[in-house]
Amino acid sequence: MRIILIGPPGAGKGTQCQRLVEMLEVPHLSTGEMLRAAIKQGTAEGLEAADYMSHGQLVPDQLILGLVTRRLKSPDCRKGCLLDGFPRTITQAEMLDDLLERQAMSVDGVIELAVPRDELVRRMLARKREDDNPEIFARRIESFERQTAPLLEYYDRQGKLVSIDGLGSADDIFERVRRAIRAFRRARR
Ligand code: ADP
């Protein structure tokens, strides 16, 4: 299965992704993690991305597409993958559809993890990451609302979107995620 998880920063995507990759037995593709690894390794892509990331801005689509294309073409992704943090713009979603179509593949389903803004801020203050200071965090939420939220409509029009409530315990939320996956499986048959 090829599944996309979409949610604002602080929605708890990381926790749900960990559980979901175990259940689906597919690789977890997190563009945020790929970028952080590229920065650590000091690659040209990492150098280019670092400045955008430290300002809470999205990295240019072409750079992301390069990373993702290489990863999606590797053999372990043939039976599926979990996409986390990608696509993040309509352009990226269109590029992904093109890329998959050329390999006779497609996205099976998209899960939105919905969490209200004040809860996101509360969670951010309780954890700590380098790009998590309040000002940068607010910018990441804005970029989500402006650039990523339109994707929900894009996938809804394709009949692929399931929105789930991201409030509650990790177990409760995972149960909702599982229900969404079952719906995607039924739709595939
Ligand atoms: P979060 O979902 O909490 O914002 P991520 O780890 O997914 O965190 O991403 C961290 C940062 O990496 C983003 O703020 C952005 O700058 C960059 N990034 C990650 N994925 C993408 C993407 N698909 N397109 C553009 N920028 C991205």
PDB file of C-alpha atoms and ligand atoms in Angstrom:
ATOM      1  CA  MET A   1       0.000   0.000   0.000  1.00  0.00           C
ATOM      2  CA  ARG A   2       1.064   3.549  -0.696  1.00  0.00           C
ATOM      3  CA  ILE A   3      -0.239   5.834   2.047  1.00  0.00           C
ATOM      4  CA  ILE A   4       0.273   9.540   2.744  1.00  0.00           C
ATOM      5  CA  LEU A   5      -0.060  10.994   6.233  1.00  0.00           C
ATOM      6  CA  ILE A   6      -0.787  14.731   6.326  1.00  0.00           C
ATOM      7  CA  GLY A   7      -0.896  16.864   9.440  1.00  0.00           C
ATOM      8  CA  PRO A   8       0.356  20.182  10.795  1.00  0.00           C
ATOM      9  CA  PRO A   9       3.615  20.333  12.773  1.00  0.00           C
ATOM     10  CA  GLY A  10       3.031  18.831  16.199  1.00  0.00           C
ATOM     11  CA  ALA A  11       0.040  16.720  15.093  1.00  0.00           C
ATOM     12  CA  GLY A  12       1.737  13.503  16.197  1.00  0.00           C
ATOM     13  CA  LYS A  13       2.571  12.154  12.760  1.00  0.00           C
ATOM     14  CA  GLY A  14       5.842  10.646  13.985  1.00  0.00           C
ATOM     15  CA  THR A  15       4.194   8.425  16.586  1.00  0.00           C
ATOM     16  CA  GLN A  16       1.470   7.222  14.221  1.00  0.00           C
ATOM     17  CA  CYS A  17       3.965   6.641  11.401  1.00  0.00           C
ATOM     18  CA  GLN A  18       6.084   4.388  13.589  1.00  0.00           C
ATOM     19  CA  ARG A  19       3.089   2.187  14.327  1.00  0.00           C
ATOM     20  CA  LEU A  20       1.799   2.288  10.799  1.00  0.00           C
ATOM     21  CA  VAL A  21       5.035   1.128   9.147  1.00  0.00           C
ATOM     22  CA  GLU A  22       5.097  -1.841  11.502  1.00  0.00           C
ATOM     23  CA  MET A  23       1.543  -2.733  10.610  1.00  0.00           C
ATOM     24  CA  LEU A  24       1.887  -2.215   6.849  1.00  0.00           C
ATOM     25  CA  GLU A  25       5.467  -3.563   6.657  1.00  0.00           C
ATOM     26  CA  VAL A  26       6.511  -0.855   4.236  1.00  0.00           C
ATOM     27  CA  PRO A  27       9.360   1.666   4.434  1.00  0.00           C
ATOM     28  CA  HIS A  28       8.771   5.005   6.149  1.00  0.00           C
ATOM     29  CA  LEU A  29       9.701   7.946   3.917  1.00  0.00           C
ATOM     30  CA  SER A  30       9.984  11.133   5.943  1.00  0.00           C
ATOM     31  CA  THR A  31      11.304  14.073   3.932  1.00  0.00           C
ATOM     32  CA  GLY A  32      12.028  15.938   7.189  1.00  0.00           C
ATOM     33  CA  GLU A  33      14.283  13.066   8.297  1.00  0.00           C
ATOM     34  CA  MET A  34      15.918  12.813   4.860  1.00  0.00           C
ATOM     35  CA  LEU A  35      16.692  16.521   4.978  1.00  0.00           C
ATOM     36  CA  ARG A  36      18.080  16.363   8.513  1.00  0.00           C
ATOM     37  CA  ALA A  37      20.292  13.441   7.438  1.00  0.00           C
ATOM     38  CA  ALA A  38      21.489  15.398   4.372  1.00  0.00           C
ATOM     39  CA  ILE A  39      22.379  18.348   6.597  1.00  0.00           C
ATOM     40  CA  LYS A  40      24.283  16.108   8.999  1.00  0.00           C
ATOM     41  CA  GLN A  41      26.205  14.548   6.113  1.00  0.00           C
ATOM     42  CA  GLY A  42      26.931  17.978   4.678  1.00  0.00           C
ATOM     43  CA  THR A  43      25.693  17.142   1.158  1.00  0.00           C
ATOM     44  CA  ALA A  44      24.947  19.902  -1.363  1.00  0.00           C
ATOM     45  CA  GLU A  45      21.228  19.264  -0.867  1.00  0.00           C
ATOM     46  CA  GLY A  46      21.634  19.541   2.889  1.00  0.00           C
ATOM     47  CA  LEU A  47      23.480  22.825   2.544  1.00  0.00           C
ATOM     48  CA  GLU A  48      20.754  24.237   0.335  1.00  0.00           C
ATOM     49  CA  ALA A  49      17.928  23.044   2.591  1.00  0.00           C
ATOM     50  CA  ALA A  50      19.348  24.137   5.945  1.00  0.00           C
ATOM     51  CA  ASP A  51      18.587  27.818   5.594  1.00  0.00           C
ATOM     52  CA  TYR A  52      14.941  27.282   4.618  1.00  0.00           C
ATOM     53  CA  MET A  53      14.411  24.821   7.449  1.00  0.00           C
ATOM     54  CA  SER A  54      15.926  26.999  10.139  1.00  0.00           C
ATOM     55  CA  HIS A  55      13.502  29.736   9.090  1.00  0.00           C
ATOM     56  CA  GLY A  56      10.446  27.474   9.151  1.00  0.00           C
ATOM     57  CA  GLN A  57      10.046  27.723   5.386  1.00  0.00           C
ATOM     58  CA  LEU A  58       9.474  24.951   2.898  1.00  0.00           C
ATOM     59  CA  VAL A  59      12.482  23.711   0.965  1.00  0.00           C
ATOM     60  CA  PRO A  60      12.137  24.207  -2.850  1.00  0.00           C
ATOM     61  CA  ASP A  61      10.016  21.556  -4.590  1.00  0.00           C
ATOM     62  CA  GLN A  62      12.780  20.511  -7.009  1.00  0.00           C
ATOM     63  CA  LEU A  63      15.188  19.640  -4.210  1.00  0.00           C
ATOM     64  CA  ILE A  64      12.537  17.564  -2.429  1.00  0.00           C
ATOM     65  CA  LEU A  65      11.537  15.825  -5.625  1.00  0.00           C
ATOM     66  CA  GLY A  66      15.139  14.780  -6.233  1.00  0.00           C
ATOM     67  CA  LEU A  67      15.353  13.183  -2.786  1.00  0.00           C
ATOM     68  CA  VAL A  68      11.997  11.457  -3.036  1.00  0.00           C
ATOM     69  CA  THR A  69      12.419  10.200  -6.601  1.00  0.00           C
ATOM     70  CA  ARG A  70      15.667   8.446  -5.736  1.00  0.00           C
ATOM     71  CA  ARG A  71      14.115   6.879  -2.655  1.00  0.00           C
ATOM     72  CA  LEU A  72      10.881   5.795  -4.355  1.00  0.00           C
ATOM     73  CA  LYS A  73      12.821   4.025  -7.084  1.00  0.00           C
ATOM     74  CA  SER A  74      14.671   1.779  -4.664  1.00  0.00           C
ATOM     75  CA  PRO A  75      13.493  -1.856  -4.626  1.00  0.00           C
ATOM     76  CA  ASP A  76      12.186  -1.834  -1.048  1.00  0.00           C
ATOM     77  CA  CYS A  77       9.529   0.712  -2.064  1.00  0.00           C
ATOM     78  CA  ARG A  78       8.078  -1.474  -4.802  1.00  0.00           C
ATOM     79  CA  LYS A  79       5.396  -3.008  -2.588  1.00  0.00           C
ATOM     80  CA  GLY A  80       4.505   0.312  -1.013  1.00  0.00           C
ATOM     81  CA  CYS A  81       5.588   3.001   1.387  1.00  0.00           C
ATOM     82  CA  LEU A  82       4.365   5.439   3.977  1.00  0.00           C
ATOM     83  CA  LEU A  83       4.911   9.051   2.926  1.00  0.00           C
ATOM     84  CA  ASP A  84       5.339  11.450   5.835  1.00  0.00           C
ATOM     85  CA  GLY A  85       5.881  15.167   5.252  1.00  0.00           C
ATOM     86  CA  PHE A  86       5.592  14.732   1.490  1.00  0.00           C
ATOM     87  CA  PRO A  87       3.836  15.928  -0.592  1.00  0.00           C
ATOM     88  CA  ARG A  88       3.552  19.322   1.090  1.00  0.00           C
ATOM     89  CA  THR A  89       2.472  21.484  -1.855  1.00  0.00           C
ATOM     90  CA  ILE A  90       0.107  21.001  -4.781  1.00  0.00           C
ATOM     91  CA  THR A  91       3.134  21.013  -7.097  1.00  0.00           C
ATOM     92  CA  GLN A  92       4.708  18.180  -5.109  1.00  0.00           C
ATOM     93  CA  ALA A  93       1.437  16.222  -5.202  1.00  0.00           C
ATOM     94  CA  GLU A  94       1.210  16.593  -8.973  1.00  0.00           C
ATOM     95  CA  MET A  95       4.835  15.582  -9.365  1.00  0.00           C
ATOM     96  CA  LEU A  96       4.219  12.527  -7.181  1.00  0.00           C
ATOM     97  CA  ASP A  97       1.184  11.488  -9.230  1.00  0.00           C
ATOM     98  CA  ASP A  98       3.269  11.798 -12.419  1.00  0.00           C
ATOM     99  CA  LEU A  99       6.151   9.866 -10.963  1.00  0.00           C
ATOM    100  CA  LEU A 100       3.942   7.010  -9.751  1.00  0.00           C
ATOM    101  CA  GLU A 101       1.887   6.914 -12.923  1.00  0.00           C
ATOM    102  CA  ARG A 102       5.030   6.396 -14.988  1.00  0.00           C
ATOM    103  CA  GLN A 103       5.688   3.277 -12.928  1.00  0.00           C
ATOM    104  CA  ALA A 104       2.049   2.126 -13.118  1.00  0.00           C
ATOM    105  CA  MET A 105       1.570   2.896  -9.436  1.00  0.00           C
ATOM    106  CA  SER A 106      -0.677   5.231  -7.470  1.00  0.00           C
ATOM    107  CA  VAL A 107      -1.478   6.570  -4.024  1.00  0.00           C
ATOM    108  CA  ASP A 108      -3.928   4.247  -2.246  1.00  0.00           C
ATOM    109  CA  GLY A 109      -5.064   6.629   0.444  1.00  0.00           C
ATOM    110  CA  VAL A 110      -4.390   9.846   2.321  1.00  0.00           C
ATOM    111  CA  ILE A 111      -4.939  10.285   6.053  1.00  0.00           C
ATOM    112  CA  GLU A 112      -5.303  13.725   7.552  1.00  0.00           C
ATOM    113  CA  LEU A 113      -4.436  14.007  11.223  1.00  0.00           C
ATOM    114  CA  ALA A 114      -6.514  17.002  12.320  1.00  0.00           C
ATOM    115  CA  VAL A 115      -5.442  18.941  15.409  1.00  0.00           C
ATOM    116  CA  PRO A 116      -6.572  22.465  16.390  1.00  0.00           C
ATOM    117  CA  ARG A 117      -3.940  25.183  16.374  1.00  0.00           C
ATOM    118  CA  ASP A 118      -3.987  25.978  20.128  1.00  0.00           C
ATOM    119  CA  GLU A 119      -3.323  22.311  20.906  1.00  0.00           C
ATOM    120  CA  LEU A 120      -0.358  22.316  18.474  1.00  0.00           C
ATOM    121  CA  VAL A 121       1.176  25.288  20.255  1.00  0.00           C
ATOM    122  CA  ARG A 122       0.630  23.664  23.646  1.00  0.00           C
ATOM    123  CA  ARG A 123       2.390  20.478  22.476  1.00  0.00           C
ATOM    124  CA  MET A 124       5.266  22.394  20.905  1.00  0.00           C
ATOM    125  CA  LEU A 125       5.939  24.191  24.191  1.00  0.00           C
ATOM    126  CA  ALA A 126       6.071  20.820  25.949  1.00  0.00           C
ATOM    127  CA  ARG A 127       8.708  19.297  23.615  1.00  0.00           C
ATOM    128  CA  LYS A 128      11.914  20.766  22.209  1.00  0.00           C
ATOM    129  CA  ARG A 129      13.481  20.630  18.781  1.00  0.00           C
ATOM    130  CA  GLU A 130      15.821  23.007  17.014  1.00  0.00           C
ATOM    131  CA  ASP A 131      13.184  24.404  14.638  1.00  0.00           C
ATOM    132  CA  ASP A 132      10.623  24.501  17.463  1.00  0.00           C
ATOM    133  CA  ASN A 133      11.016  27.975  18.947  1.00  0.00           C
ATOM    134  CA  PRO A 134       7.619  29.744  19.102  1.00  0.00           C
ATOM    135  CA  GLU A 135       8.266  32.143  16.238  1.00  0.00           C
ATOM    136  CA  ILE A 136       9.584  29.488  13.831  1.00  0.00           C
ATOM    137  CA  PHE A 137       6.865  27.089  14.913  1.00  0.00           C
ATOM    138  CA  ALA A 138       4.184  29.666  14.119  1.00  0.00           C
ATOM    139  CA  ARG A 139       5.735  30.063  10.670  1.00  0.00           C
ATOM    140  CA  ARG A 140       5.671  26.300  10.103  1.00  0.00           C
ATOM    141  CA  ILE A 141       1.972  26.223  11.033  1.00  0.00           C
ATOM    142  CA  GLU A 142       1.300  29.114   8.659  1.00  0.00           C
ATOM    143  CA  SER A 143       3.136  27.356   5.863  1.00  0.00           C
ATOM    144  CA  PHE A 144       1.034  24.277   6.575  1.00  0.00           C
ATOM    145  CA  GLU A 145      -2.210  26.225   6.371  1.00  0.00           C
ATOM    146  CA  ARG A 146      -1.222  28.154   3.272  1.00  0.00           C
ATOM    147  CA  GLN A 147       0.717  25.568   1.237  1.00  0.00           C
ATOM    148  CA  THR A 148      -0.211  22.118   2.528  1.00  0.00           C
ATOM    149  CA  ALA A 149      -3.871  22.365   3.567  1.00  0.00           C
ATOM    150  CA  PRO A 150      -4.963  22.823  -0.106  1.00  0.00           C
ATOM    151  CA  LEU A 151      -3.715  19.266  -0.670  1.00  0.00           C
ATOM    152  CA  LEU A 152      -6.612  17.979   1.403  1.00  0.00           C
ATOM    153  CA  GLU A 153      -9.025  19.167  -1.240  1.00  0.00           C
ATOM    154  CA  TYR A 154      -6.773  17.804  -3.993  1.00  0.00           C
ATOM    155  CA  TYR A 155      -6.964  14.286  -2.541  1.00  0.00           C
ATOM    156  CA  ASP A 156     -10.587  14.603  -1.497  1.00  0.00           C
ATOM    157  CA  ARG A 157     -11.466  15.254  -5.136  1.00  0.00           C
ATOM    158  CA  GLN A 158      -9.661  12.024  -6.003  1.00  0.00           C
ATOM    159  CA  GLY A 159     -11.796  10.255  -3.367  1.00  0.00           C
ATOM    160  CA  LYS A 160      -8.688   9.285  -1.421  1.00  0.00           C
ATOM    161  CA  LEU A 161      -8.918  11.400   1.732  1.00  0.00           C
ATOM    162  CA  VAL A 162      -9.898  10.238   5.211  1.00  0.00           C
ATOM    163  CA  SER A 163      -9.701  12.894   7.961  1.00  0.00           C
ATOM    164  CA  ILE A 164      -9.272  11.676  11.494  1.00  0.00           C
ATOM    165  CA  ASP A 165      -9.371  13.437  14.839  1.00  0.00           C
ATOM    166  CA  GLY A 166      -5.814  13.825  16.150  1.00  0.00           C
ATOM    167  CA  LEU A 167      -6.915  14.422  19.750  1.00  0.00           C
ATOM    168  CA  GLY A 168      -6.787  11.630  22.297  1.00  0.00           C
ATOM    169  CA  SER A 169      -4.314   8.944  23.319  1.00  0.00           C
ATOM    170  CA  ALA A 170      -1.834   7.558  20.785  1.00  0.00           C
ATOM    171  CA  ASP A 171      -3.730   4.239  20.998  1.00  0.00           C
ATOM    172  CA  ASP A 172      -7.092   5.860  20.286  1.00  0.00           C
ATOM    173  CA  ILE A 173      -5.682   7.717  17.329  1.00  0.00           C
ATOM    174  CA  PHE A 174      -4.000   4.614  15.944  1.00  0.00           C
ATOM    175  CA  GLU A 175      -7.340   2.799  16.079  1.00  0.00           C
ATOM    176  CA  ARG A 176      -8.750   5.558  13.841  1.00  0.00           C
ATOM    177  CA  VAL A 177      -5.756   5.206  11.536  1.00  0.00           C
ATOM    178  CA  ARG A 178      -6.351   1.449  11.300  1.00  0.00           C
ATOM    179  CA  ARG A 179      -9.974   2.042  10.386  1.00  0.00           C
ATOM    180  CA  ALA A 180      -8.861   4.362   7.582  1.00  0.00           C
ATOM    181  CA  ILE A 181      -6.447   1.720   6.266  1.00  0.00           C
ATOM    182  CA  ARG A 182      -9.233  -0.862   6.233  1.00  0.00           C
ATOM    183  CA  ALA A 183     -11.355   1.529   4.170  1.00  0.00           C
ATOM    184  CA  PHE A 184      -8.480   1.997   1.690  1.00  0.00           C
ATOM    185  CA  ARG A 185      -8.090  -1.786   1.392  1.00  0.00           C
ATOM    186  CA  ARG A 186     -11.789  -2.201   0.663  1.00  0.00           C
ATOM    187  CA  ALA A 187     -11.645   0.556  -1.956  1.00  0.00           C
ATOM    188  CA  ARG A 188      -8.761  -1.213  -3.684  1.00  0.00           C
ATOM    189  CA  ARG A 189     -10.633  -4.450  -4.218  1.00  0.00           C
TER     190      ARG A 189
HETATM  191  P1  ADP B   1       7.027  18.972  10.728  1.00  0.00           P
HETATM  192  O1  ADP B   1       6.034  18.087  10.066  1.00  0.00           O
HETATM  193  O2  ADP B   1       6.967  18.877  12.210  1.00  0.00           O
HETATM  194  O3  ADP B   1       7.003  20.393  10.208  1.00  0.00           O
HETATM  195  P2  ADP B   1       9.242  17.721   9.244  1.00  0.00           P
HETATM  196  O4  ADP B   1      10.304  16.939   9.906  1.00  0.00           O
HETATM  197  O5  ADP B   1       8.300  17.011   8.369  1.00  0.00           O
HETATM  198  O6  ADP B   1       8.518  18.492  10.426  1.00  0.00           O
HETATM  199  O7  ADP B   1       9.909  18.901   8.378  1.00  0.00           O
HETATM  200  C1  ADP B   1      10.851  19.799   8.910  1.00  0.00           C
HETATM  201  C2  ADP B   1      11.188  20.875   7.881  1.00  0.00           C
HETATM  202  O8  ADP B   1      11.771  20.267   6.716  1.00  0.00           O
HETATM  203  C3  ADP B   1       9.999  21.665   7.347  1.00  0.00           C
HETATM  204  O9  ADP B   1       9.676  22.742   8.180  1.00  0.00           O
HETATM  205  C4  ADP B   1      10.516  22.111   5.966  1.00  0.00           C
HETATM  206  O10 ADP B   1      11.378  23.213   6.079  1.00  0.00           O
HETATM  207  C5  ADP B   1      11.348  20.921   5.513  1.00  0.00           C
HETATM  208  N1  ADP B   1      10.560  19.959   4.698  1.00  0.00           N
HETATM  209  C6  ADP B   1      10.249  18.672   5.039  1.00  0.00           C
HETATM  210  N2  ADP B   1       9.538  18.075   4.067  1.00  0.00           N
HETATM  211  C7  ADP B   1       9.362  19.000   3.081  1.00  0.00           C
HETATM  212  C8  ADP B   1       8.692  18.997   1.821  1.00  0.00           C
HETATM  213  N3  ADP B   1       8.026  17.927   1.362  1.00  0.00           N
HETATM  214  N4  ADP B   1       8.725  20.144   1.078  1.00  0.00           N
HETATM  215  C9  ADP B   1       9.387  21.224   1.507  1.00  0.00           C
HETATM  216  N5  ADP B   1      10.024  21.298   2.680  1.00  0.00           N
HETATM  217  C10 ADP B   1      10.018  20.200   3.482  1.00  0.00           C
END
